Coordinates of C-alpha atoms in Angstrom, one line a residue:
M90 CA 103.8 -148.5 198.1
Q91 CA 101.6 -147.7 195.1
T92 CA 104.0 -144.9 194.1
F93 CA 107.0 -147.2 194.3
R94 CA 105.3 -149.8 192.2
S95 CA 104.4 -147.3 189.5
L96 CA 108.0 -146.0 189.4
A97 CA 109.2 -149.6 189.2
R98 CA 107.1 -150.1 186.1
L99 CA 108.1 -146.7 184.6
V100 CA 111.9 -147.1 184.8
P101 CA 112.3 -150.0 182.3
A102 CA 110.1 -148.1 179.8
L103 CA 112.3 -145.0 180.2
V104 CA 115.5 -147.1 179.7
L105 CA 114.1 -148.6 176.5
L106 CA 113.1 -145.2 175.2
A107 CA 116.5 -143.8 175.9
A108 CA 118.1 -146.8 174.1
A109 CA 115.8 -146.4 171.1
A110 CA 116.7 -142.7 170.9
S111 CA 120.4 -143.3 171.0
S112 CA 120.1 -145.9 168.3
G113 CA 117.9 -143.7 166.1
L114 CA 114.9 -146.0 166.4
A115 CA 112.8 -143.2 168.0
D116 CA 113.3 -140.8 165.1
G117 CA 109.9 -139.7 163.8
P118 CA 109.2 -139.3 160.1
G119 CA 110.9 -136.3 158.4
P120 CA 109.1 -133.1 157.5
K121 CA 106.1 -133.5 155.2
P122 CA 106.6 -132.9 151.5
M123 CA 105.5 -129.5 150.4
S124 CA 102.1 -129.4 148.8
F125 CA 101.3 -127.1 145.9
D126 CA 97.6 -127.0 146.9
R127 CA 98.1 -126.6 150.6
D128 CA 101.3 -124.6 150.9
V129 CA 102.4 -122.9 147.6
H130 CA 99.1 -121.9 146.0
P131 CA 97.9 -119.8 149.0
I132 CA 101.1 -117.8 148.9
L133 CA 100.7 -117.1 145.2
Q134 CA 97.1 -116.2 145.7
R135 CA 97.9 -113.7 148.5
K136 CA 101.0 -112.2 147.1
C137 CA 101.2 -112.6 143.3
Q138 CA 97.8 -113.0 141.7
G139 CA 96.9 -109.3 141.8
C140 CA 99.4 -108.8 138.9
H141 CA 99.5 -112.3 137.5
Q142 CA 95.9 -113.5 136.6
P143 CA 94.1 -113.9 133.3
A144 CA 92.6 -110.5 133.5
K145 CA 96.0 -108.9 134.1
A146 CA 98.9 -111.2 133.1
N147 CA 102.0 -109.0 133.7
G148 CA 104.9 -110.5 131.7
K149 CA 102.3 -112.9 130.2
L150 CA 102.6 -114.9 133.4
V151 CA 99.5 -116.3 135.2
L152 CA 99.8 -117.7 138.6
T153 CA 96.3 -118.8 139.4
S154 CA 96.8 -122.5 138.8
F155 CA 99.6 -125.1 138.6
E156 CA 99.1 -125.4 134.8
S157 CA 99.5 -121.7 134.2
L158 CA 102.6 -121.6 136.5
Q159 CA 104.1 -124.5 134.7
K160 CA 103.5 -122.7 131.3
G161 CA 105.6 -119.8 132.4
G162 CA 105.6 -116.2 130.9
E163 CA 107.1 -114.2 128.1
G164 CA 110.6 -115.2 129.3
G165 CA 109.9 -118.9 129.3
E166 CA 109.5 -121.3 132.2
V167 CA 109.7 -120.0 135.7
V168 CA 109.9 -123.3 137.6
V169 CA 112.5 -126.0 136.9
P170 CA 111.4 -129.1 138.9
G171 CA 114.2 -130.2 141.3
S172 CA 116.3 -127.1 140.8
P173 CA 115.2 -124.0 142.8
D174 CA 118.4 -122.2 142.0
E175 CA 117.6 -122.4 138.3
S176 CA 114.0 -121.4 138.7
T177 CA 113.2 -117.8 137.7
I178 CA 110.4 -117.5 140.2
V179 CA 112.8 -118.1 143.1
E180 CA 115.2 -115.5 141.7
Q181 CA 112.4 -113.0 141.5
I182 CA 111.2 -113.4 145.1
S183 CA 114.6 -113.8 146.8
G184 CA 117.4 -111.6 147.8
A185 CA 117.9 -108.4 149.8
K186 CA 115.6 -106.4 147.5
P187 CA 113.3 -108.9 145.7
A188 CA 112.0 -107.9 142.3
M189 CA 108.6 -109.4 143.1
P190 CA 106.0 -108.7 144.3
K191 CA 106.3 -105.3 142.6
N192 CA 105.6 -102.3 144.7
A193 CA 104.5 -104.5 147.6
P194 CA 106.1 -106.1 150.8
P195 CA 108.3 -109.0 149.9
L196 CA 107.5 -112.6 150.8
S197 CA 108.6 -113.6 154.2
P198 CA 111.7 -115.9 154.5
A199 CA 109.4 -118.8 155.5
E200 CA 107.3 -118.2 152.3
V201 CA 110.3 -118.1 150.1
E202 CA 111.6 -121.3 151.7
T203 CA 108.3 -123.0 151.1
V204 CA 108.4 -122.2 147.4
K205 CA 112.1 -123.4 147.2
R206 CA 111.4 -126.6 149.0
W207 CA 108.4 -127.4 146.8
I208 CA 110.5 -126.9 143.7
A209 CA 113.4 -128.9 145.2
E210 CA 111.0 -131.8 145.9
G211 CA 110.0 -131.9 142.3
A212 CA 107.4 -129.2 141.9
K213 CA 104.5 -131.7 141.9
D214 CA 100.8 -130.8 141.4
D215 CA 98.5 -132.2 144.0
T216 CA 95.5 -129.9 143.3
P217 CA 92.3 -131.8 143.8
P218 CA 90.1 -131.9 140.6
A219 CA 87.3 -130.1 142.5
A220 CA 89.7 -127.2 143.3
K221 CA 90.8 -126.5 139.8
D222 CA 89.4 -123.2 138.6
P223 CA 87.8 -123.3 135.1
I224 CA 86.8 -119.6 135.0
D225 CA 88.9 -116.8 133.7
Q226 CA 88.6 -113.8 131.3
G227 CA 88.7 -116.2 128.3
H228 CA 86.3 -118.6 129.9
P229 CA 83.6 -116.6 131.7
P230 CA 81.0 -118.3 134.0
I231 CA 78.3 -120.4 132.5
Y232 CA 74.9 -119.8 134.1
Q233 CA 71.9 -122.1 134.2
A234 CA 70.0 -119.8 136.6
A235 CA 70.2 -116.1 137.2
P236 CA 72.6 -115.2 140.1
V237 CA 71.6 -112.9 143.0
I238 CA 72.4 -109.3 142.2
S239 CA 74.3 -107.6 145.0
S240 CA 75.3 -104.3 143.3
L241 CA 74.5 -102.0 140.4
A242 CA 76.1 -98.8 139.1
F243 CA 75.4 -96.5 136.2
S244 CA 78.4 -94.9 134.5
P245 CA 78.6 -91.1 134.8
D246 CA 78.0 -90.7 131.1
G247 CA 74.7 -92.6 131.4
K248 CA 75.7 -95.1 128.7
T249 CA 76.4 -98.2 130.8
L250 CA 74.9 -100.1 133.7
A251 CA 77.4 -102.3 135.6
V252 CA 75.8 -105.4 137.2
S253 CA 77.4 -107.8 139.7
G254 CA 77.5 -111.5 138.7
Y255 CA 79.3 -114.6 139.9
R256 CA 83.1 -114.0 139.5
E257 CA 82.4 -111.1 137.1
V258 CA 80.9 -107.7 136.4
L259 CA 78.5 -107.5 133.5
L260 CA 78.4 -104.3 131.5
H261 CA 75.0 -103.6 129.9
K262 CA 73.7 -100.7 127.8
A263 CA 72.0 -98.4 130.3
D264 CA 68.5 -99.0 128.8
G265 CA 68.9 -102.8 129.2
S266 CA 69.0 -103.4 125.5
G267 CA 72.2 -105.5 125.3
L268 CA 75.3 -106.9 127.0
V269 CA 78.5 -104.9 126.2
A270 CA 81.3 -106.7 128.1
R271 CA 82.1 -109.2 130.8
L272 CA 84.8 -108.3 133.3
V273 CA 86.0 -111.6 135.0
G274 CA 88.1 -111.5 138.2
Q275 CA 88.9 -113.6 141.1
S276 CA 86.2 -112.6 143.6
H277 CA 83.4 -115.2 143.9
R278 CA 81.2 -112.4 145.2
I279 CA 81.1 -108.9 143.9
E280 CA 79.5 -106.9 146.7
S281 CA 79.9 -103.3 145.6
L282 CA 80.4 -101.4 142.3
A283 CA 81.4 -97.8 142.0
Y284 CA 82.4 -95.5 139.2
A285 CA 84.8 -92.6 139.7
L286 CA 83.2 -89.2 139.0
D287 CA 85.2 -88.8 135.8
G288 CA 84.0 -92.2 134.6
K289 CA 87.4 -93.5 133.8
T290 CA 87.6 -96.2 136.5
L291 CA 85.2 -98.8 137.7
A292 CA 85.9 -100.3 141.1
A293 CA 84.5 -103.7 142.1
V294 CA 85.0 -105.0 145.6
G295 CA 84.1 -108.4 147.1
G296 CA 86.0 -111.6 147.7
A297 CA 85.6 -115.1 148.8
P298 CA 84.1 -115.6 152.3
A299 CA 86.7 -116.5 154.9
R300 CA 89.4 -116.6 152.2
F301 CA 90.2 -113.2 150.8
G302 CA 88.9 -109.7 150.0
E303 CA 89.6 -108.2 146.7
A304 CA 89.5 -104.7 145.1
Q305 CA 89.5 -104.5 141.3
F306 CA 90.1 -101.3 139.3
W307 CA 89.0 -101.5 135.7
N308 CA 89.8 -99.1 132.9
T309 CA 86.4 -98.2 131.4
E310 CA 87.9 -97.2 128.0
T311 CA 89.5 -100.6 127.4
N312 CA 87.6 -102.7 129.9
Q313 CA 91.0 -104.0 131.0
L314 CA 92.0 -104.6 134.6
R315 CA 94.3 -101.9 135.9
H316 CA 94.9 -103.3 139.4
S317 CA 93.7 -106.1 141.6
E318 CA 94.6 -106.1 145.3
L319 CA 93.9 -109.0 147.6
L320 CA 93.2 -107.5 151.1
G321 CA 92.8 -109.6 154.2
Y322 CA 90.9 -112.8 154.7
D323 CA 87.3 -111.9 154.1
V324 CA 84.9 -110.1 151.8
L325 CA 84.9 -106.3 151.2
Y326 CA 81.7 -104.2 151.1
G327 CA 80.3 -100.7 150.4
A328 CA 82.9 -99.0 148.2
H329 CA 83.0 -95.3 147.3
F330 CA 85.4 -93.0 145.5
S331 CA 86.6 -89.7 146.9
N332 CA 85.3 -86.8 144.8
D333 CA 88.7 -86.2 143.2
G334 CA 88.9 -89.9 142.2
T335 CA 92.3 -90.5 143.9
L336 CA 91.1 -92.7 146.7
L337 CA 88.6 -95.6 147.2
A338 CA 87.2 -96.5 150.6
C339 CA 85.4 -99.7 151.6
G340 CA 84.4 -101.8 154.6
G341 CA 85.1 -105.4 155.3
A342 CA 83.8 -108.5 157.2
D343 CA 87.1 -108.5 159.2
K344 CA 85.7 -105.4 161.0
S345 CA 88.1 -103.1 159.2
A346 CA 87.6 -100.2 156.8
R347 CA 90.3 -99.5 154.1
I348 CA 91.4 -96.6 152.0
L349 CA 93.1 -97.5 148.7
D350 CA 95.2 -95.5 146.3
V351 CA 93.4 -95.6 143.0
A352 CA 96.5 -95.0 140.9
T353 CA 98.3 -98.1 142.3
G354 CA 95.6 -100.1 143.9
K355 CA 97.7 -100.2 147.1
L356 CA 96.4 -99.9 150.7
K357 CA 97.0 -96.5 152.2
V358 CA 95.1 -96.7 155.5
K359 CA 93.5 -99.5 157.4
I360 CA 91.0 -98.5 160.1
E361 CA 90.1 -100.9 162.9
Q362 CA 87.5 -99.1 164.9
H363 CA 84.4 -101.3 164.6
D364 CA 83.4 -104.2 166.9
D365 CA 81.6 -106.1 164.1
W366 CA 81.6 -106.2 160.3
C367 CA 82.2 -102.8 158.7
L368 CA 79.7 -102.8 155.7
G369 CA 80.5 -99.5 154.0
A370 CA 82.6 -96.4 154.0
D371 CA 82.2 -93.0 152.3
F372 CA 84.2 -89.8 152.1
S373 CA 83.3 -86.3 153.1
L374 CA 83.0 -83.8 150.2
D375 CA 86.6 -82.6 150.7
G376 CA 88.0 -86.1 151.2
K377 CA 89.5 -85.3 154.6
H378 CA 87.0 -87.4 156.6
L379 CA 85.7 -90.9 156.3
V380 CA 82.3 -92.2 157.6
T381 CA 81.9 -95.9 158.2
A382 CA 78.9 -98.1 159.0
G383 CA 78.9 -101.3 160.9
R384 CA 76.9 -104.2 162.3
D385 CA 77.8 -102.8 165.7
R386 CA 75.1 -100.1 165.1
H387 CA 77.5 -97.2 164.7
L388 CA 78.3 -94.6 162.1
K389 CA 81.9 -93.6 162.9
L390 CA 83.8 -90.5 161.8
M391 CA 87.5 -90.8 161.1
E392 CA 90.3 -88.7 159.7
S393 CA 91.0 -90.2 156.3
A394 CA 94.7 -89.3 156.1
T395 CA 95.5 -91.3 159.3
G396 CA 92.4 -93.3 160.2
S397 CA 92.3 -91.6 163.6
F398 CA 88.9 -91.9 165.3
I399 CA 87.0 -88.6 165.8
D400 CA 83.5 -89.3 166.8
N401 CA 80.5 -91.7 166.9
I402 CA 78.0 -89.9 164.6
T403 CA 75.1 -92.1 165.8
S404 CA 74.1 -92.3 169.4
I405 CA 76.1 -94.6 171.6
T406 CA 73.2 -95.2 174.0
P407 CA 71.7 -98.7 173.8
G408 CA 68.2 -98.7 172.4
V409 CA 68.4 -95.6 170.3
L410 CA 69.3 -97.6 167.2
G411 CA 67.2 -100.6 166.5
G412 CA 69.8 -102.9 165.1
P413 CA 72.9 -103.2 162.8
L414 CA 73.6 -100.7 160.1
Y415 CA 74.2 -102.1 156.6
L416 CA 75.2 -99.1 154.5
V417 CA 76.4 -95.6 154.3
V418 CA 76.1 -93.2 151.4
R419 CA 76.9 -89.4 151.3
H420 CA 74.6 -86.7 149.9
P421 CA 76.2 -85.5 146.7
A422 CA 76.3 -81.8 147.8
R423 CA 76.4 -81.9 151.6
D424 CA 78.3 -83.7 154.3
E425 CA 75.2 -85.6 155.3
F426 CA 75.2 -89.4 155.3
L427 CA 72.3 -91.8 154.8
T428 CA 72.3 -95.1 156.7
G429 CA 69.8 -97.9 157.4
G430 CA 69.7 -101.5 158.5
E431 CA 67.9 -104.0 160.7
D432 CA 65.2 -101.7 162.0
G433 CA 64.0 -100.7 158.5
I434 CA 64.2 -96.9 159.1
P435 CA 66.4 -94.8 156.8
K436 CA 68.2 -92.2 158.7
L437 CA 70.1 -89.1 157.5
Y438 CA 72.9 -87.7 159.7
Q439 CA 75.0 -84.7 159.5
M440 CA 78.7 -85.5 159.7
L441 CA 79.9 -83.0 162.4
R442 CA 78.5 -82.6 165.8
T443 CA 77.2 -79.1 166.6
K444 CA 75.8 -79.8 170.1
A445 CA 77.5 -81.1 173.2
R446 CA 76.9 -84.8 173.6
Q447 CA 74.2 -85.7 176.1
I448 CA 73.4 -89.1 177.4
G449 CA 70.7 -90.6 175.2
D450 CA 70.8 -88.0 172.5
D451 CA 71.0 -88.6 168.7
A452 CA 72.0 -85.0 168.0
N453 CA 73.5 -85.6 164.6
L454 CA 70.3 -87.0 163.2
V455 CA 68.8 -84.7 160.4
R456 CA 65.7 -86.8 159.8
N457 CA 64.1 -90.2 159.8
F458 CA 62.4 -91.4 156.6
E459 CA 59.4 -93.7 156.8
K460 CA 59.8 -97.2 158.0
Q461 CA 60.4 -99.7 155.2
L462 CA 58.7 -103.1 154.8
G463 CA 61.8 -104.9 156.0
R464 CA 65.4 -104.5 156.8
I465 CA 67.3 -102.0 154.6
T466 CA 70.1 -103.3 152.4
C467 CA 70.8 -100.6 149.9
A468 CA 70.3 -96.9 149.1
A469 CA 71.5 -94.3 146.5
F470 CA 71.2 -90.6 145.9
A471 CA 70.4 -89.0 142.6
K472 CA 73.3 -87.1 141.1
D473 CA 71.8 -83.7 142.0
G474 CA 71.0 -84.9 145.5
S475 CA 67.3 -84.1 145.2
K476 CA 66.1 -87.7 145.5
V477 CA 67.1 -90.8 147.3
V478 CA 66.0 -94.4 146.8
V479 CA 66.0 -97.1 149.5
G480 CA 65.7 -100.8 149.0
G481 CA 65.6 -103.9 151.2
F482 CA 64.0 -107.2 152.3
G483 CA 60.5 -105.8 151.7
G484 CA 61.1 -106.0 148.0
E485 CA 59.6 -102.6 147.3
P486 CA 62.2 -99.9 146.9
R487 CA 60.9 -96.4 147.5
V488 CA 62.0 -93.0 146.1
Y489 CA 61.9 -89.9 148.4
K490 CA 62.7 -86.2 148.3
S491 CA 66.0 -85.8 150.1
D492 CA 65.1 -82.4 151.7
D493 CA 61.9 -83.3 153.5
G494 CA 61.6 -87.1 153.3
A495 CA 58.3 -87.0 151.3
R496 CA 57.7 -90.2 149.3
I497 CA 57.8 -89.8 145.5
A498 CA 57.2 -93.3 144.3
A499 CA 57.1 -97.0 145.3
L500 CA 58.8 -99.3 142.9
K501 CA 56.6 -102.4 142.7
G502 CA 57.3 -105.6 140.8
N503 CA 60.4 -107.1 142.5
T504 CA 60.0 -110.7 143.7
G505 CA 61.9 -111.1 146.9
P506 CA 64.5 -108.9 148.7
V507 CA 66.3 -106.1 146.8
F508 CA 70.0 -105.8 147.4
A509 CA 71.0 -103.1 144.9
V510 CA 69.6 -99.8 143.7
A511 CA 71.1 -97.1 141.5
F512 CA 69.9 -93.8 139.8
N513 CA 71.0 -93.0 136.3
P514 CA 72.9 -89.7 135.9
A515 CA 69.7 -87.8 134.8
G516 CA 67.9 -89.0 137.9
D517 CA 64.8 -90.1 136.0
R518 CA 65.4 -93.8 136.1
V519 CA 66.2 -96.2 139.0
A520 CA 67.7 -99.7 138.5
T521 CA 67.0 -102.4 141.1
G522 CA 68.3 -105.9 141.5
G523 CA 68.2 -108.7 144.2
L524 CA 67.4 -112.2 145.0
D525 CA 65.4 -113.1 141.9
G526 CA 68.4 -112.2 139.6
Q527 CA 66.5 -109.7 137.4
V528 CA 67.4 -106.1 136.8
R529 CA 64.4 -103.8 136.7
I530 CA 64.5 -100.2 135.5
F531 CA 61.7 -97.9 136.8
D532 CA 60.6 -94.4 136.1
A533 CA 61.7 -92.5 139.2
A534 CA 58.8 -90.1 139.3
S535 CA 55.9 -92.5 138.8
G536 CA 57.3 -95.8 139.9
K537 CA 56.3 -97.4 136.6
L538 CA 58.3 -100.3 135.4
V539 CA 60.2 -99.4 132.2
T540 CA 62.0 -102.6 131.4
S541 CA 63.4 -105.7 133.0
F542 CA 66.0 -108.3 132.0
I543 CA 68.2 -111.1 133.2
P544 CA 71.8 -109.7 133.1
V545 CA 73.6 -113.0 132.4
P546 CA 73.5 -115.3 129.4
L547 CA 71.6 -118.5 130.4
Q548 CA 72.3 -122.0 129.1
P549 CA 69.7 -124.8 129.6
A550 CA 70.7 -127.6 131.9
V551 CA 71.7 -130.7 130.0
A552 CA 70.2 -133.9 131.5
S553 CA 72.8 -136.5 132.5
T554 CA 73.1 -139.7 130.3
K555 CA 74.2 -141.8 133.3

């Protein structure tokens, strides 16, 4: 009886619903209007801003904000509100062979339709005030406190020290005596800096957490951006050039390693072999192999041309490694790779296995260095390979002989964790940086502090009048 009563109550409701549907009363609201902030800007950011940003405005067109899009480029306006067919930007991204993005996969039909609909609906700006970006090459960041330093690199000619900042790379004279240039890009975090061996290109990789990864390639003669490539949806780490300077490798928080073509900035190989963040990648001497480090406790060996997995360099036996690995850097003259991480023990591994794998072995290990005061975050070899410096949470980077692991010097004076270390080309100076935002330059042999400086211009905070 209960079932029949329920049906009796349901039938009139169904009749009313059917009647409403036939009369159009049940029609829901139409599709939401397109939003520049929610729908269009993310497409421009992913597909267009590599070539159309303040640091590299191809065609004098910048697509990082509604205002710059509205301004247009050297050919005039690119958006005509209400008229997608008259809008140059639609012409450029549409058709069988779209002109833009240049040398990259075209926008999907859905992305093209999103842009067209937004223009047809009036091309309105709904960017929240808090989301508007006030920073670009002409308006570099303003600092009231020194930012954390996550990467350092000396130029091969020994004249310049590149320092990571917020949204920029700061170029200083190598002795710390003055700021030379500020290279402003899109990445909120610059996680790794690397110079090509010929010194003509500076690479900076980083991104915005959970939004995008970015690789920037700067011309060191002009301090102009050659290429900017947005890659994936999270930050990139641990970049290194191949010895011939044609390739750049890096890791990423999306568990992937990537190999990029330096001439074009484009992705050549994406490698998905790690089970956790991949925090660095470096090439073999001949460039035919790639070694990657990850939070999954592995150094992995890959073929660089294809990304094919070859071997786990570290032991795969639980308990042999004491925690995640945060870096990998190759010896300048040998296919040996230094790594370190959570357990605080720097480890040097040979690239290729020379013994059959045994359960529980760590056969590729060349040597352990002494345990550090905390987890390891950074390391660098001197140019001639004779020395290596290791830094981390203990705040006391240490310099060692590469061949026997004997300690040369302890670099005292940092306050807090150290996230970046670098040798100058002569190998007699070590720069360090970290949580306290100061660059310190030490004598590599004695450990004596030579100089220190804050790498960003500071402005005093102005008290509010409200």
